[in-house]
Amino acid sequence: MSEPLGSENSTRPLPVLEKAADAGPGGSAAPAAHEPVLDGQDGGGRRFWSARRIPAAVVAALLLIVAAAFLYDIAAVRAHRPAMRWRRELARQLAARPLDDTWVLVGAGVAAGLGLWLIVLALTPGLRRLLPMRRTHPDVRAGLHREAAALVLRDRAMEISGVQSVRVRLHRRRADVRAVAHFRELDDVRADLDTVLTEAVTGLGLARPPALKVHVVRPGRKG
């Protein structure tokens, strides 16, 4: 299985096992074991938040261009120079067109859509491909890529006798497994898949294990 990815704070050092105060029978100190932390108490089941670097850079660049253009135009007017043509034309159009004009409604719709998109980006975590794992230490968070988890389930399913091919689609709440069995009874293959994949899902160590849904079919006829 791939090594878990993700960290809550990359600047902190990795947790170190502390030595116990009492030495063992041989005189060597035994490391103190950390008790597992429940996910519901420390938010271990929460998704990772994306930095949104590309949308933030695009918005910042657009705001910089618009602000620089208006600042230059205002400075030109203050210096007793004529205002730029685009601002004069914009002011004339806004003064002449009614509120129910088609272009005014289109512009308002585009502005509202962009604003709603920015609000959605600000309120949603993103990083849907990174599944949070159970936390065993309060200062460490780990995640597993969805493709890696699906590959683990696929490899485990291919170990079942009679399975010819497997396709796994892993969602946040559900794991859809479609297997093709070229011999053995379908019910027997499905039962083995349920048992093996249930253990595999538990072994992934996810904070919210997905529900398993298994489909077993016969291979289609060629030609």
mmCIF file of C-alpha atoms in Angstrom, residues 21-150:
data_model
loop_
_atom_site.group_PDB
_atom_site.id
_atom_site.type_symbol
_atom_site.label_atom_id
_atom_site.label_comp_id
_atom_site.label_asym_id
_atom_site.label_seq_id
_atom_site.Cartn_x
_atom_site.Cartn_y
_atom_site.Cartn_z
ATOM 1 C CA ALA A 21 10.572 6.834 33.548
ATOM 2 C CA ASP A 22 10.881 3.246 34.736
ATOM 3 C CA ALA A 23 13.353 0.985 33.021
ATOM 4 C CA GLY A 24 12.439 -2.485 31.892
ATOM 5 C CA PRO A 25 13.728 -5.726 33.326
ATOM 6 C CA GLY A 26 16.935 -5.520 31.315
ATOM 7 C CA GLY A 27 17.701 -1.993 32.429
ATOM 8 C CA SER A 28 16.696 -0.368 29.089
ATOM 9 C CA ALA A 29 13.955 2.213 28.990
ATOM 10 C CA ALA A 30 10.863 1.272 27.008
ATOM 11 C CA PRO A 31 9.273 3.887 24.718
ATOM 12 C CA ALA A 32 5.985 5.328 25.906
ATOM 13 C CA ALA A 33 3.154 4.403 23.558
ATOM 14 C CA HIS A 34 0.722 7.111 22.436
ATOM 15 C CA GLU A 35 -2.908 6.205 22.775
ATOM 16 C CA PRO A 36 -4.975 6.452 19.583
ATOM 17 C CA VAL A 37 -6.941 9.662 19.256
ATOM 18 C CA LEU A 38 -10.596 9.442 18.311
ATOM 19 C CA ASP A 39 -11.414 11.114 15.014
ATOM 20 C CA GLY A 40 -14.549 12.731 16.333
ATOM 21 C CA GLN A 41 -12.638 14.577 19.052
ATOM 22 C CA ASP A 42 -9.929 16.215 16.988
ATOM 23 C CA GLY A 43 -11.486 16.564 13.548
ATOM 24 C CA GLY A 44 -9.438 13.795 11.975
ATOM 25 C CA GLY A 45 -12.237 12.999 9.546
ATOM 26 C CA ARG A 46 -12.261 16.462 8.027
ATOM 27 C CA ARG A 47 -11.055 16.920 4.489
ATOM 28 C CA PHE A 48 -7.842 18.711 3.626
ATOM 29 C CA TRP A 49 -8.194 22.313 2.446
ATOM 30 C CA SER A 50 -6.786 23.322 -0.896
ATOM 31 C CA ALA A 51 -4.594 26.408 -1.191
ATOM 32 C CA ARG A 52 -6.509 27.493 -4.351
ATOM 33 C CA ARG A 53 -3.358 29.063 -5.740
ATOM 34 C CA ILE A 54 -4.523 29.355 -9.358
ATOM 35 C CA PRO A 55 -7.922 31.015 -8.634
ATOM 36 C CA ALA A 56 -6.282 33.310 -6.074
ATOM 37 C CA ALA A 57 -3.565 34.313 -8.548
ATOM 38 C CA VAL A 58 -6.122 34.981 -11.318
ATOM 39 C CA VAL A 59 -8.336 37.100 -9.046
ATOM 40 C CA ALA A 60 -5.342 39.015 -7.694
ATOM 41 C CA ALA A 61 -4.039 39.709 -11.211
ATOM 42 C CA LEU A 62 -7.433 40.950 -12.436
ATOM 43 C CA LEU A 63 -7.899 43.182 -9.400
ATOM 44 C CA LEU A 64 -4.388 44.569 -9.856
ATOM 45 C CA ILE A 65 -5.020 45.391 -13.528
ATOM 46 C CA VAL A 66 -8.389 47.051 -12.876
ATOM 47 C CA ALA A 67 -7.103 48.998 -9.863
ATOM 48 C CA ALA A 68 -4.024 50.174 -11.773
ATOM 49 C CA ALA A 69 -6.161 51.324 -14.718
ATOM 50 C CA PHE A 70 -8.555 53.312 -12.508
ATOM 51 C CA LEU A 71 -5.685 54.753 -10.458
ATOM 52 C CA TYR A 72 -3.890 55.904 -13.600
ATOM 53 C CA ASP A 73 -7.070 57.485 -14.958
ATOM 54 C CA ILE A 74 -7.840 59.302 -11.698
ATOM 55 C CA ALA A 75 -4.270 60.573 -11.512
ATOM 56 C CA ALA A 76 -4.535 61.831 -15.098
ATOM 57 C CA VAL A 77 -7.759 63.702 -14.319
ATOM 58 C CA ARG A 78 -6.199 65.226 -11.196
ATOM 59 C CA ALA A 79 -3.311 66.395 -13.377
ATOM 60 C CA HIS A 80 -5.839 68.286 -15.586
ATOM 61 C CA ARG A 81 -5.607 65.800 -18.418
ATOM 62 C CA PRO A 82 -8.648 64.310 -20.162
ATOM 63 C CA ALA A 83 -10.039 61.053 -18.837
ATOM 64 C CA MET A 84 -9.348 57.910 -20.793
ATOM 65 C CA ARG A 85 -11.744 57.057 -23.569
ATOM 66 C CA TRP A 86 -12.857 53.712 -22.096
ATOM 67 C CA ARG A 87 -13.937 55.344 -18.811
ATOM 68 C CA ARG A 88 -15.845 58.114 -20.601
ATOM 69 C CA GLU A 89 -17.563 55.538 -22.790
ATOM 70 C CA LEU A 90 -18.341 53.335 -19.791
ATOM 71 C CA ALA A 91 -19.838 56.250 -17.868
ATOM 72 C CA ARG A 92 -21.916 57.271 -20.895
ATOM 73 C CA GLN A 93 -23.219 53.749 -21.434
ATOM 74 C CA LEU A 94 -24.117 53.302 -17.754
ATOM 75 C CA ALA A 95 -25.953 56.640 -17.768
ATOM 76 C CA ALA A 96 -27.836 55.966 -21.030
ATOM 77 C CA ARG A 97 -28.810 52.291 -20.711
ATOM 78 C CA PRO A 98 -31.802 51.325 -18.511
ATOM 79 C CA LEU A 99 -31.501 48.656 -15.834
ATOM 80 C CA ASP A 100 -33.544 46.144 -17.874
ATOM 81 C CA ASP A 101 -31.206 46.403 -20.852
ATOM 82 C CA THR A 102 -29.932 43.079 -22.163
ATOM 83 C CA TRP A 103 -26.255 43.925 -21.825
ATOM 84 C CA VAL A 104 -26.761 45.275 -18.314
ATOM 85 C CA LEU A 105 -28.492 42.044 -17.290
ATOM 86 C CA VAL A 106 -25.792 39.940 -18.932
ATOM 87 C CA GLY A 107 -23.045 41.866 -17.153
ATOM 88 C CA ALA A 108 -24.847 41.581 -13.820
ATOM 89 C CA GLY A 109 -25.328 37.844 -14.350
ATOM 90 C CA VAL A 110 -21.642 37.329 -15.150
ATOM 91 C CA ALA A 111 -20.580 39.332 -12.094
ATOM 92 C CA ALA A 112 -22.999 37.405 -9.867
ATOM 93 C CA GLY A 113 -21.767 34.083 -11.264
ATOM 94 C CA LEU A 114 -18.122 34.972 -10.632
ATOM 95 C CA GLY A 115 -18.952 36.116 -7.114
ATOM 96 C CA LEU A 116 -20.843 32.899 -6.386
ATOM 97 C CA TRP A 117 -17.930 30.870 -7.743
ATOM 98 C CA LEU A 118 -15.509 32.692 -5.447
ATOM 99 C CA ILE A 119 -17.805 32.136 -2.451
ATOM 100 C CA VAL A 120 -18.002 28.407 -3.237
ATOM 101 C CA LEU A 121 -14.206 28.216 -3.492
ATOM 102 C CA ALA A 122 -13.863 30.018 -0.167
ATOM 103 C CA LEU A 123 -16.328 27.787 1.706
ATOM 104 C CA THR A 124 -15.424 24.354 0.285
ATOM 105 C CA PRO A 125 -12.217 22.484 1.198
ATOM 106 C CA GLY A 126 -11.360 21.001 -2.181
ATOM 107 C CA LEU A 127 -8.708 18.255 -2.572
ATOM 108 C CA ARG A 128 -11.362 15.644 -3.265
ATOM 109 C CA ARG A 129 -8.703 13.165 -4.406
ATOM 110 C CA LEU A 130 -7.115 13.088 -0.944
ATOM 111 C CA LEU A 131 -8.973 10.939 1.596
ATOM 112 C CA PRO A 132 -8.298 11.744 5.284
ATOM 113 C CA MET A 133 -6.991 8.883 7.406
ATOM 114 C CA ARG A 134 -7.544 8.061 11.061
ATOM 115 C CA ARG A 135 -5.415 10.116 13.425
ATOM 116 C CA THR A 136 -3.216 8.348 15.953
ATOM 117 C CA HIS A 137 -1.477 11.544 17.121
ATOM 118 C CA PRO A 138 -3.108 14.935 17.767
ATOM 119 C CA ASP A 139 -0.430 16.885 15.861
ATOM 120 C CA VAL A 140 -0.264 14.740 12.721
ATOM 121 C CA ARG A 141 -2.760 14.349 9.922
ATOM 122 C CA ALA A 142 -2.401 11.899 7.058
ATOM 123 C CA GLY A 143 -4.223 11.359 3.808
ATOM 124 C CA LEU A 144 -4.364 8.728 1.100
ATOM 125 C CA HIS A 145 -4.794 9.473 -2.579
ATOM 126 C CA ARG A 146 -8.010 8.059 -3.968
ATOM 127 C CA GLU A 147 -6.222 6.451 -6.912
ATOM 128 C CA ALA A 148 -3.816 4.647 -4.574
ATOM 129 C CA ALA A 149 -6.665 3.353 -2.413
ATOM 130 C CA ALA A 150 -8.562 2.146 -5.488
#
